[in-house]
Structure formats: structure tokens, C-alpha cells
PDB file of C-alpha atoms and ligand atoms in Angstrom:
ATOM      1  CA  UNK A  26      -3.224 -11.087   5.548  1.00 97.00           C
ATOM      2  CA  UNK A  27      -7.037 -10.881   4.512  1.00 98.00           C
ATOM      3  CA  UNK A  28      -8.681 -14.090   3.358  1.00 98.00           C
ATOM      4  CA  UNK A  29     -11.912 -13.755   0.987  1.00 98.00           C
ATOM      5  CA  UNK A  30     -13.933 -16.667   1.899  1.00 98.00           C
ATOM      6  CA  UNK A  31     -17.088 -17.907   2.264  1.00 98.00           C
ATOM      7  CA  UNK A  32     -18.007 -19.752   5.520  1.00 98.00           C
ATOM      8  CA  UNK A  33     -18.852 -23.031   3.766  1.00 96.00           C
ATOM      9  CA  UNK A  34     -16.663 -22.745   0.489  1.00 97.00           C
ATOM     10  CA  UNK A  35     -14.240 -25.947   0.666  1.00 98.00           C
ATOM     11  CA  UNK A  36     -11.614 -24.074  -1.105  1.00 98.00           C
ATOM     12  CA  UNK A  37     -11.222 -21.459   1.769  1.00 98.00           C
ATOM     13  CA  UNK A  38     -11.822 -24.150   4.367  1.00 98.00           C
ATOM     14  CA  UNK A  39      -8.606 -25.594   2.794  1.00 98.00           C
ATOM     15  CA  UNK A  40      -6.330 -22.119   3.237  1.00 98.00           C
ATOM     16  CA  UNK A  41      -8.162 -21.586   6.668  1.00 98.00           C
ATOM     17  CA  UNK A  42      -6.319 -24.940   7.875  1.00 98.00           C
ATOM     18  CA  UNK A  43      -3.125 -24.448   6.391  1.00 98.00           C
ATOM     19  CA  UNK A  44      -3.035 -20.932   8.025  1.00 98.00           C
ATOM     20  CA  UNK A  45      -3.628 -21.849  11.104  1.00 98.00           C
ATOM     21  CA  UNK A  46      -1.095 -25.113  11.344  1.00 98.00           C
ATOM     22  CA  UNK A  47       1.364 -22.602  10.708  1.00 98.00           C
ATOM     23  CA  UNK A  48       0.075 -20.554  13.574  1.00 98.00           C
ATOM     24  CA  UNK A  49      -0.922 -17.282  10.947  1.00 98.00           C
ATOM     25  CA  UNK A  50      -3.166 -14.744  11.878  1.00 97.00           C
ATOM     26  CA  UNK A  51      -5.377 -13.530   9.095  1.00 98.00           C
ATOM     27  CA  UNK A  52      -8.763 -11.257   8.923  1.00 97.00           C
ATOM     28  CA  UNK A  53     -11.341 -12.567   6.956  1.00 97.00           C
ATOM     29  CA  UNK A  54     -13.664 -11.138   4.319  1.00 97.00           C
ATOM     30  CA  UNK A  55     -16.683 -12.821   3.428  1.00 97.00           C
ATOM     31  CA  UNK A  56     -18.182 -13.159   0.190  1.00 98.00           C
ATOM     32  CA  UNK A  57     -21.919 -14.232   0.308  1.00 97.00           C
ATOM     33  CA  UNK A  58     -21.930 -16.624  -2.628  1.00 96.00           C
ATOM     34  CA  UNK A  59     -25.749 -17.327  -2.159  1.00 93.00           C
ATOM     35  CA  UNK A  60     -26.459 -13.771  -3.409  1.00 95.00           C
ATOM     36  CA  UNK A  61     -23.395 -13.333  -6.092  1.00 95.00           C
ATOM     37  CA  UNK A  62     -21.574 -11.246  -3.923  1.00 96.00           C
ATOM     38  CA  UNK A  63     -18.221 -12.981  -5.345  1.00 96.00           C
ATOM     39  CA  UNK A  64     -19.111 -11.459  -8.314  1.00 96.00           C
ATOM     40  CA  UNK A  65     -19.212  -7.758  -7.414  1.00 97.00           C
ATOM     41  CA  UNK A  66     -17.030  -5.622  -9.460  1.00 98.00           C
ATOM     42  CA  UNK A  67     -14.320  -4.896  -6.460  1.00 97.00           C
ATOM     43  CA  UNK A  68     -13.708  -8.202  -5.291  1.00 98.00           C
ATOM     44  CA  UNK A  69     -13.566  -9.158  -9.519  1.00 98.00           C
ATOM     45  CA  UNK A  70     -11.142  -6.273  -9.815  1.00 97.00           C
ATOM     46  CA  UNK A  71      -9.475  -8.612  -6.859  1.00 97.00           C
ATOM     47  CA  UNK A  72      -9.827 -12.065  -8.038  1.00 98.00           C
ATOM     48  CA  UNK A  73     -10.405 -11.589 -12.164  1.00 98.00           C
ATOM     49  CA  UNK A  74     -12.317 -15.753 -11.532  1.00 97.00           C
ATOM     50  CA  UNK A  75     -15.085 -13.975  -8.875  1.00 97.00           C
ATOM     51  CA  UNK A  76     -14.529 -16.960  -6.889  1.00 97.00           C
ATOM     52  CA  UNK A  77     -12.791 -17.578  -3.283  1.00 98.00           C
ATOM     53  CA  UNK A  78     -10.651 -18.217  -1.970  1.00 98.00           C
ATOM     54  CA  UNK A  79      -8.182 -15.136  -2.299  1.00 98.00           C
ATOM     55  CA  UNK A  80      -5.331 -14.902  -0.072  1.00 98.00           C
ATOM     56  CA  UNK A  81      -4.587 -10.685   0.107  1.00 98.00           C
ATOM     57  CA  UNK A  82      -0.637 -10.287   1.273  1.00 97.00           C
ATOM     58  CA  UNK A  83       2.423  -8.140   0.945  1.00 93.00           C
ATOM     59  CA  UNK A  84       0.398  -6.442  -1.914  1.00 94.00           C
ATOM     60  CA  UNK A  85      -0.471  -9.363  -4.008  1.00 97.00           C
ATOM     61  CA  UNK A  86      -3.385 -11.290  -4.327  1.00 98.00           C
ATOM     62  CA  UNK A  87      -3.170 -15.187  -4.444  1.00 98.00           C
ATOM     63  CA  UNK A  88      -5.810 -17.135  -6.034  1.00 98.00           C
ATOM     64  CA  UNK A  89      -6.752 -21.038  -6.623  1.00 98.00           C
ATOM     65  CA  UNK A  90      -6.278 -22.931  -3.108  1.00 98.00           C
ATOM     66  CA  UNK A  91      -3.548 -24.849  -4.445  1.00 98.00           C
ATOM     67  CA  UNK A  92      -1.105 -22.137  -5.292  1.00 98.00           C
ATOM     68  CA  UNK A  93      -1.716 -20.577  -2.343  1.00 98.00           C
ATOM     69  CA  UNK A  94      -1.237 -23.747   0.043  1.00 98.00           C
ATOM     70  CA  UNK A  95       2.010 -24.555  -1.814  1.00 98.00           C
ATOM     71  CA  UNK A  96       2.780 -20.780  -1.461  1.00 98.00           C
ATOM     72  CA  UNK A  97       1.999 -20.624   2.107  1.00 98.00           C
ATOM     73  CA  UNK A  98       4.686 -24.082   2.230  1.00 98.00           C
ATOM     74  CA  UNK A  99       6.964 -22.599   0.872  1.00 98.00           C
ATOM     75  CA  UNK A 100       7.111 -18.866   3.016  1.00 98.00           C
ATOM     76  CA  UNK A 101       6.414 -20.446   6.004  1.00 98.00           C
ATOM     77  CA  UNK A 102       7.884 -24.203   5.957  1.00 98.00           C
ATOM     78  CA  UNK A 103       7.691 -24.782   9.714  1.00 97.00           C
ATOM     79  CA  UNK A 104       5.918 -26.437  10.686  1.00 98.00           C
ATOM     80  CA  UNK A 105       6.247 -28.818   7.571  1.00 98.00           C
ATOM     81  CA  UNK A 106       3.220 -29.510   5.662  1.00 98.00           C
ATOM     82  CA  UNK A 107       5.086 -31.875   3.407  1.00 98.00           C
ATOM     83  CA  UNK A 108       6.903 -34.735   3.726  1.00 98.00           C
ATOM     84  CA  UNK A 109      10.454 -34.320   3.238  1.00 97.00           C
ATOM     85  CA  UNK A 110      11.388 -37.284   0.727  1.00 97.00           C
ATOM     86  CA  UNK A 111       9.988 -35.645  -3.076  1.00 98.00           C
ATOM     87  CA  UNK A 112       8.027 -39.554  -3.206  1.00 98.00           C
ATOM     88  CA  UNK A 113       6.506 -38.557   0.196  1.00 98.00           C
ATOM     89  CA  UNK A 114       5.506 -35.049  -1.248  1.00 98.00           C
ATOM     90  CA  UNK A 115       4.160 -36.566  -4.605  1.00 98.00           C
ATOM     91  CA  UNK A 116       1.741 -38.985  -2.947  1.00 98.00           C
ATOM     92  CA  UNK A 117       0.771 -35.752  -0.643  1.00 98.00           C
ATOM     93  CA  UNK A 118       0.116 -33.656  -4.009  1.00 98.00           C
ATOM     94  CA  UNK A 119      -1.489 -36.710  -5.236  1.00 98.00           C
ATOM     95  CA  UNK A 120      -3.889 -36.963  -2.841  1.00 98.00           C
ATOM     96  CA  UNK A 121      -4.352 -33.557  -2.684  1.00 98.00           C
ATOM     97  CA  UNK A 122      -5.504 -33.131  -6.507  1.00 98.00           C
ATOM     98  CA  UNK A 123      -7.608 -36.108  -6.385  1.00 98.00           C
ATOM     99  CA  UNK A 124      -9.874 -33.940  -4.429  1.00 98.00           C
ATOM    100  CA  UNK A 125      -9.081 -30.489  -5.663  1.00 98.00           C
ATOM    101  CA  UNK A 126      -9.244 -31.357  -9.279  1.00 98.00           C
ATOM    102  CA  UNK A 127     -11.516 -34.500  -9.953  1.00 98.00           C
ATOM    103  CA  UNK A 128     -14.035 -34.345  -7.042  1.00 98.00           C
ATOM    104  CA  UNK A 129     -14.505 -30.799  -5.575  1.00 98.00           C
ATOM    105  CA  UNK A 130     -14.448 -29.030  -9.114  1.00 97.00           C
ATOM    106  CA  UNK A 131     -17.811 -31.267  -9.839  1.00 97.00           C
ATOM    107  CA  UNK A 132     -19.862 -30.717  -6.638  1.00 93.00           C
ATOM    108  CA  UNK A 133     -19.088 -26.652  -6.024  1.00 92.00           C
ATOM    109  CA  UNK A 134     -21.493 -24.404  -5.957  1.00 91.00           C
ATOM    110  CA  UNK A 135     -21.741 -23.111  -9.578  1.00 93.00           C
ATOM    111  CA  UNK A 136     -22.263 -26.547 -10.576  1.00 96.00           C
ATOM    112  CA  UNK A 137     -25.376 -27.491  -8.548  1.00 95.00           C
ATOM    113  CA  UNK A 138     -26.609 -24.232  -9.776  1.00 94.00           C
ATOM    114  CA  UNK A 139     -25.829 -24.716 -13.488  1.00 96.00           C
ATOM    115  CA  UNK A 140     -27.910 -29.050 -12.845  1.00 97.00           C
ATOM    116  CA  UNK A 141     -30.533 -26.811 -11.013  1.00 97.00           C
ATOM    117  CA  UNK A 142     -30.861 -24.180 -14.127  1.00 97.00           C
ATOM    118  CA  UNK A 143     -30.108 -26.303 -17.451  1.00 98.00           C
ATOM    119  CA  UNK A 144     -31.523 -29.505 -16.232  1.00 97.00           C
ATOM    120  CA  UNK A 145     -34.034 -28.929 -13.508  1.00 97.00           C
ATOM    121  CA  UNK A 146     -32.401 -30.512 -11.126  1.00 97.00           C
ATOM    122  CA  UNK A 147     -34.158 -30.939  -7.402  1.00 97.00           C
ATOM    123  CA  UNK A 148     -31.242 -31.420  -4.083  1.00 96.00           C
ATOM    124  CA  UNK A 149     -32.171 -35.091  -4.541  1.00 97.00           C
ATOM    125  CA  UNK A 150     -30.840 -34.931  -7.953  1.00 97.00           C
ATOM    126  CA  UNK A 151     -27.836 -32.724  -6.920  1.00 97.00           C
ATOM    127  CA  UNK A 152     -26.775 -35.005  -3.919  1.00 97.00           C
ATOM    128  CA  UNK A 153     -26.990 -37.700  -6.180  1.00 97.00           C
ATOM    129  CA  UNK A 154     -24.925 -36.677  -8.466  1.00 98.00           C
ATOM    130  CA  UNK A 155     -22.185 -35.356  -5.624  1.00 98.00           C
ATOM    131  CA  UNK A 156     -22.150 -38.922  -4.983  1.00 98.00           C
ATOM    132  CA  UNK A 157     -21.224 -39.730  -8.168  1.00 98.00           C
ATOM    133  CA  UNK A 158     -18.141 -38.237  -7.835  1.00 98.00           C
ATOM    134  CA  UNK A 159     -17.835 -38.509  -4.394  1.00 98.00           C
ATOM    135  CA  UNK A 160     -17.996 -42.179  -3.907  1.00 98.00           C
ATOM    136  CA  UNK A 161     -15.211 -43.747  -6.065  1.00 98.00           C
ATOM    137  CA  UNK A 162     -13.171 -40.568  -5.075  1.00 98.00           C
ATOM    138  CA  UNK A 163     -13.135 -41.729  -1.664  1.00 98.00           C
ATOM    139  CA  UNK A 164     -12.659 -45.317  -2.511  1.00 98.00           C
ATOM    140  CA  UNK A 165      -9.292 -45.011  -4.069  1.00 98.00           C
ATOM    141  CA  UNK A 166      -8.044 -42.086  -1.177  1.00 98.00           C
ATOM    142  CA  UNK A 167      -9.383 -44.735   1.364  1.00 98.00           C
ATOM    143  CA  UNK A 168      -6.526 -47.306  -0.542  1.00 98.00           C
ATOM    144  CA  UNK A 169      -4.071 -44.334  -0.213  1.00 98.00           C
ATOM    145  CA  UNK A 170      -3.969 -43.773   3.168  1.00 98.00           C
ATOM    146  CA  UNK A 171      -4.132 -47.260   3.952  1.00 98.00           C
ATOM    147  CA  UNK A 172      -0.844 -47.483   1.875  1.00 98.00           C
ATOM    148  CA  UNK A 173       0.650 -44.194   3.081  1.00 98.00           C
ATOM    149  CA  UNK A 174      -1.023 -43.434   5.936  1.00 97.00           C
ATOM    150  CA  UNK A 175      -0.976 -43.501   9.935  1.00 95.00           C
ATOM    151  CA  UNK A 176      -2.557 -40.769  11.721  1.00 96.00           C
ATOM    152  CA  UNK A 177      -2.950 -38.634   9.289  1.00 98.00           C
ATOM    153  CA  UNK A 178      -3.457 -39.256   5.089  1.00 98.00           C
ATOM    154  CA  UNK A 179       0.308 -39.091   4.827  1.00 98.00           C
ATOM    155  CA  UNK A 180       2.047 -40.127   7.519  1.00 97.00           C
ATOM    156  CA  UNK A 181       1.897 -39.289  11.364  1.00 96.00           C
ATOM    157  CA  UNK A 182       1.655 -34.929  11.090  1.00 98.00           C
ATOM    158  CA  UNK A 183      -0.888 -33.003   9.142  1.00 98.00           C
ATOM    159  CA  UNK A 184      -0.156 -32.637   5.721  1.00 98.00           C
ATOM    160  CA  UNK A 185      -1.254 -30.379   2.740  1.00 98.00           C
ATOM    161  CA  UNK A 186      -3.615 -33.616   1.553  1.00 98.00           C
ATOM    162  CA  UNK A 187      -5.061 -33.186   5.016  1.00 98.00           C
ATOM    163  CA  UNK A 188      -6.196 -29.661   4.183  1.00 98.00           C
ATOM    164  CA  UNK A 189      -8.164 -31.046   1.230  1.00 98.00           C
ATOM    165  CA  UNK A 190      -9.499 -34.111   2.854  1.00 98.00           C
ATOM    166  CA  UNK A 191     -11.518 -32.215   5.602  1.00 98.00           C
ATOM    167  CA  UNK A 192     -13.581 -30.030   3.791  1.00 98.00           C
ATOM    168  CA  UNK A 193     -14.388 -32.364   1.116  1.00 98.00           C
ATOM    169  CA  UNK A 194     -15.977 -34.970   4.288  1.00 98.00           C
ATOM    170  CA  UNK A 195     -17.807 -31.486   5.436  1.00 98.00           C
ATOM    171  CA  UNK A 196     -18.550 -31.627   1.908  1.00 98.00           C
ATOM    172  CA  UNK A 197     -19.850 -34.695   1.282  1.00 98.00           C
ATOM    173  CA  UNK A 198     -22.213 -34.800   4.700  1.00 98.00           C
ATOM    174  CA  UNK A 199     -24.197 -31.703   3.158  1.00 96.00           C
ATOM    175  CA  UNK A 200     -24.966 -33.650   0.287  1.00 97.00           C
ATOM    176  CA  UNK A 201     -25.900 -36.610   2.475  1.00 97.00           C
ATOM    177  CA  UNK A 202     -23.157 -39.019   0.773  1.00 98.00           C
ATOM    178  CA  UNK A 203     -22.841 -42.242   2.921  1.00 97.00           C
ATOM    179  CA  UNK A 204     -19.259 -42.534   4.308  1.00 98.00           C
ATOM    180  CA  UNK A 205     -19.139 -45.678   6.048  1.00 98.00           C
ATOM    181  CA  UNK A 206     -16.958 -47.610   3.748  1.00 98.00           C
ATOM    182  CA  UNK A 207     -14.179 -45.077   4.492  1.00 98.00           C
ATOM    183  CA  UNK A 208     -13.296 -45.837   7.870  1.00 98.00           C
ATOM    184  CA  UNK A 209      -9.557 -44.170   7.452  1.00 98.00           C
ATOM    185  CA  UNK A 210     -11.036 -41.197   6.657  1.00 98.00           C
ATOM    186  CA  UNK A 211     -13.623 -40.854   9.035  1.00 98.00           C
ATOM    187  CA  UNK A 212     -11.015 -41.478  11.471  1.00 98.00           C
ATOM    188  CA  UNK A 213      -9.034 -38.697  10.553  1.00 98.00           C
ATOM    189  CA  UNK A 214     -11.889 -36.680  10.516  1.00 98.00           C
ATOM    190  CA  UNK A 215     -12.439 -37.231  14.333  1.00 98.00           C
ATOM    191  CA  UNK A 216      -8.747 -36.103  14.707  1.00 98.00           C
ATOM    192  CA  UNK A 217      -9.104 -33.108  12.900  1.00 98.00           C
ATOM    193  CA  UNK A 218     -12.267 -32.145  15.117  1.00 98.00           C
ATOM    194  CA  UNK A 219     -10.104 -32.475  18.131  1.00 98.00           C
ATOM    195  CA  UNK A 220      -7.296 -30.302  16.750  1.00 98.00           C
ATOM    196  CA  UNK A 221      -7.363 -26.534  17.376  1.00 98.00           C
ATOM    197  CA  UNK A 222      -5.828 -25.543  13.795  1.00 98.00           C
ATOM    198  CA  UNK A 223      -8.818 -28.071  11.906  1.00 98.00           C
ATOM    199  CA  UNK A 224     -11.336 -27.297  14.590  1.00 98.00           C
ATOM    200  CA  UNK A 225     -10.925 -23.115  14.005  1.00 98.00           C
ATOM    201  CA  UNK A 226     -11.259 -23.566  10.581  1.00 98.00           C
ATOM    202  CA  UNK A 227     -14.575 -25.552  10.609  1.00 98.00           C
ATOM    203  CA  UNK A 228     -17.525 -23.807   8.571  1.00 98.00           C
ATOM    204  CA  UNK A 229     -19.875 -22.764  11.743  1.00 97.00           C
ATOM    205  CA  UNK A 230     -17.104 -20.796  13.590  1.00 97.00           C
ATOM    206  CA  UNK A 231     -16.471 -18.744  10.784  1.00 97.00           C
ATOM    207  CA  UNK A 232     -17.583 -15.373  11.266  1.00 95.00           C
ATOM    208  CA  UNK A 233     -19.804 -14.895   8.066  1.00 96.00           C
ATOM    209  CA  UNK A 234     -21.572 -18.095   9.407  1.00 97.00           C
ATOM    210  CA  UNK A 235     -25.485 -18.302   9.475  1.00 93.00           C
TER     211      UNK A 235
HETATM  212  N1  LIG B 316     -10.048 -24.317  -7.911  1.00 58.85           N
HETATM  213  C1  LIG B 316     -10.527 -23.275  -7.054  1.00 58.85           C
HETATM  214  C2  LIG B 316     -11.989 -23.534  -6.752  1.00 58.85           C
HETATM  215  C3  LIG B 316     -12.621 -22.382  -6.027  1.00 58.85           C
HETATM  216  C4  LIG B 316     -14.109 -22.600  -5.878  1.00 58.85           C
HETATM  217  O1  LIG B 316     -14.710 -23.538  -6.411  1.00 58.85           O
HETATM  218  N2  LIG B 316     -14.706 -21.686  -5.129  1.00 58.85           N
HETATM  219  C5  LIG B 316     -16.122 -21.732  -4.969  1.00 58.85           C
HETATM  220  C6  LIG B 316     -16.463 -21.914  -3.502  1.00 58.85           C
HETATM  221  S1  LIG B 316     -15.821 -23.451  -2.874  1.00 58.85           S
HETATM  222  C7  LIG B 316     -16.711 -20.417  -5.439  1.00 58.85           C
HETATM  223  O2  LIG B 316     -16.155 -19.367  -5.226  1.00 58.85           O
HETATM  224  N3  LIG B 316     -17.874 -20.498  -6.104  1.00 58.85           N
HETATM  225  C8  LIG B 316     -18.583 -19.338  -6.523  1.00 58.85           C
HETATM  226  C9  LIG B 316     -18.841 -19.283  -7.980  1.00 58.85           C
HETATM  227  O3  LIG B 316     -18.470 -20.198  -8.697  1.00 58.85           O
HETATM  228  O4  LIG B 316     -19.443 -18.306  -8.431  1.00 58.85           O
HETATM  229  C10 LIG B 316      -9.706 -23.242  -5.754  1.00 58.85           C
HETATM  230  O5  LIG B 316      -9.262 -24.306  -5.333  1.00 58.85           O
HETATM  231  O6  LIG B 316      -9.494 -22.155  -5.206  1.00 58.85           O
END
């Protein structure tokens, strides 16, 4: 398997987690999205969007972290990164799109780029509005796990919600959003940093790092 990533894209900080709870080995490719290098004609030819993540495999090419987490659930279910009721696995896809659709869609990349270009906007402006979306994004996951829950956002194993929620926290710290009032998730940010599969997937280890 070759992943196209970027060190610090969220989306392929989501696929590098779920890989490695199911104990996958994958190269990596990066794609240096500072200079547009997603955007070269070969990886386009890949990944007709010219964003990452891309999952290469078996002679396909999956795109959009989402498909490709529930893809990687379903070809390699153990271990389980769903709950096994179909409530349990709502609340998990729940969760899950409340980061991958209405937050992390509004604070990528190409978006502080297009407030920087159209509207001028400094990284005070940018972070500012990250928080924007950040904030009350985090306030009602906060509710969630405190209804669903224990060590992890659903539940007492990682799930695919957990694969979201990390890399939108790395997210949020670059834009210097304040996270005390989410004391769940902080917490199960200090898990992840302490387990291999979240810890090998973090941003800095990644071999295209800075
Ligand atoms: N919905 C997509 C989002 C992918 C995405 O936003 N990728 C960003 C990096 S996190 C990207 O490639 N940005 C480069 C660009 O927009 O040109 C997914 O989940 O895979």
C-alpha cells in the first residue's frame, strides 16, 4: 500500500491511524502542499481532487479519508474499529462527520489560503476564524463522549471517531484555539500520545516532516 500524504494534512493523519491499529504496513509518498505539489499532473492523473489523502492498493486508488477508513473497516475488521451494535456505529460515524464534514472542511489548507487571497487575511485573522468553527465543534463532541464515552470517544477501544478526533486537536493547537473547556478530549489526547498506533502517526515522525 502507498499512502499520498502530507506530514501535517489531518486527512492523512486520519488513514495513518487507522492503518496502523490494524497493524498495516504502508510506504508513504509525500505531497508538499506548501508548494502545490498535490497539484502536479501525475499525482492529479492519481487523485482527479489534487488533494491527499490517497490510499494506492490492489490497483485502485482510494480517495476522501472517509471512504477509505470505512474501506479499510471493512477489509480488515480486526481489530474492530466500530462498535458492533449499528446505534454504537452511528454515534461513531456521527462523531466522525462532525469533524470531517463541518469543522475540518473550514480550517484546511485551501481555505486559509483562499481568507489570505480574497480577503487579506493575516494568521491572526485565520486562527480566528479556525476558532469559529472549532469551538462549538468541540463543545457538542465534548457532550458526546461524555454520553458515549469512556476511554476513548466511543466506548473503551479506539474507534474510527478516534481517528478524526486526533488530528483535528493537532489541528486546532496550530491555530492556537484554547482547549481547556474540553477536558474529555484532551484526555484522550494524552492516551493517544501514549499509544504506539496514534503516536506513529503523529505529524513530526512522518518522514516528509520539516
Ligand atoms: N474530505 C477530504 C479532505 C482532504 C483535504 O482537505 N486534504 C487537504 C490536506 S488536509 C489537501 O490536500 N489540501 C490541498 C489543497 O486543497 O490543495 C478527505 O477527508 O480526504
Amino acid at each position: 500500500m502507498i499512502l499520498h500524504s502530507y506530514w501535517r494534512s489531518g486527512a492523512a493523519y486520519r488513514v495513518r491511524i487507522a492503518l496502523n491499529l490494524k497493524g498495516l504496513t504502508y510506504d508513504q509518498q509525500g505531497h508538499d502542499l506548501r508548494t502545490g505539489a498535490q497539484k502536479d499532473a501525475a499525482y492529479v492523473a492519481l487523485n482527479p481532487q489534487g488533494m491527499v489523502p490517497a490510499l494506492q492498493v490492489d490497483g485502485a486508488v482510494l480517495t476522501q479519508s472517509p471512504a477509505i477508513l470505512e474501506w479499510l473497516e471493512e477489509t480488515h475488521p480486526e481489530p474492530p474499529l466500530m462498535p458492533s451494535s449499528p446505534v454504537g456505529r452511528a454515534h461513531v460515524r456521527a462523531m466522525a462527520a462532525l469533524i470531517a464534514c463541518d469543522i475540518h472542511p473550514l480550517n484546511n489548507l485551501r481555505v486559509g489560503k483562499a481568507l489570505r487571497d480574497m480577503f487579506g487575511a493575516d494568521q491572526a485573522a485565520v486562527d480566528a476564524w479556525a476558532a469559529r468553527w472549532i469551538t462549538p465543534g468541540f463543545t457538542a463532541l465534548e457532550t458526546l463522549v461524555a454520553q458515549h464515552g469512556a476511554d476513548w470517544s466511543f466506548g473503551d477501544t479506539p474507534t474510527l471517531a478516534d481517528c478524526c478526533v486526533i488530528p483535528q486537536i493537532y489541528s486546532a493547537r496550530r491555530f492556537n484555539v484554547p482547549l481547556d473547556a474540553f477536558p474529555r478530549l484532551l484526555a484522550i489526547d494524552e492516551r493517544a500520545a501514549a499509544h504506539p498506533a496514534f503516536a506513529t502517526a503523529h505529524p513530526d515522525r512522518q518522514p516528509d516532516a520539516d
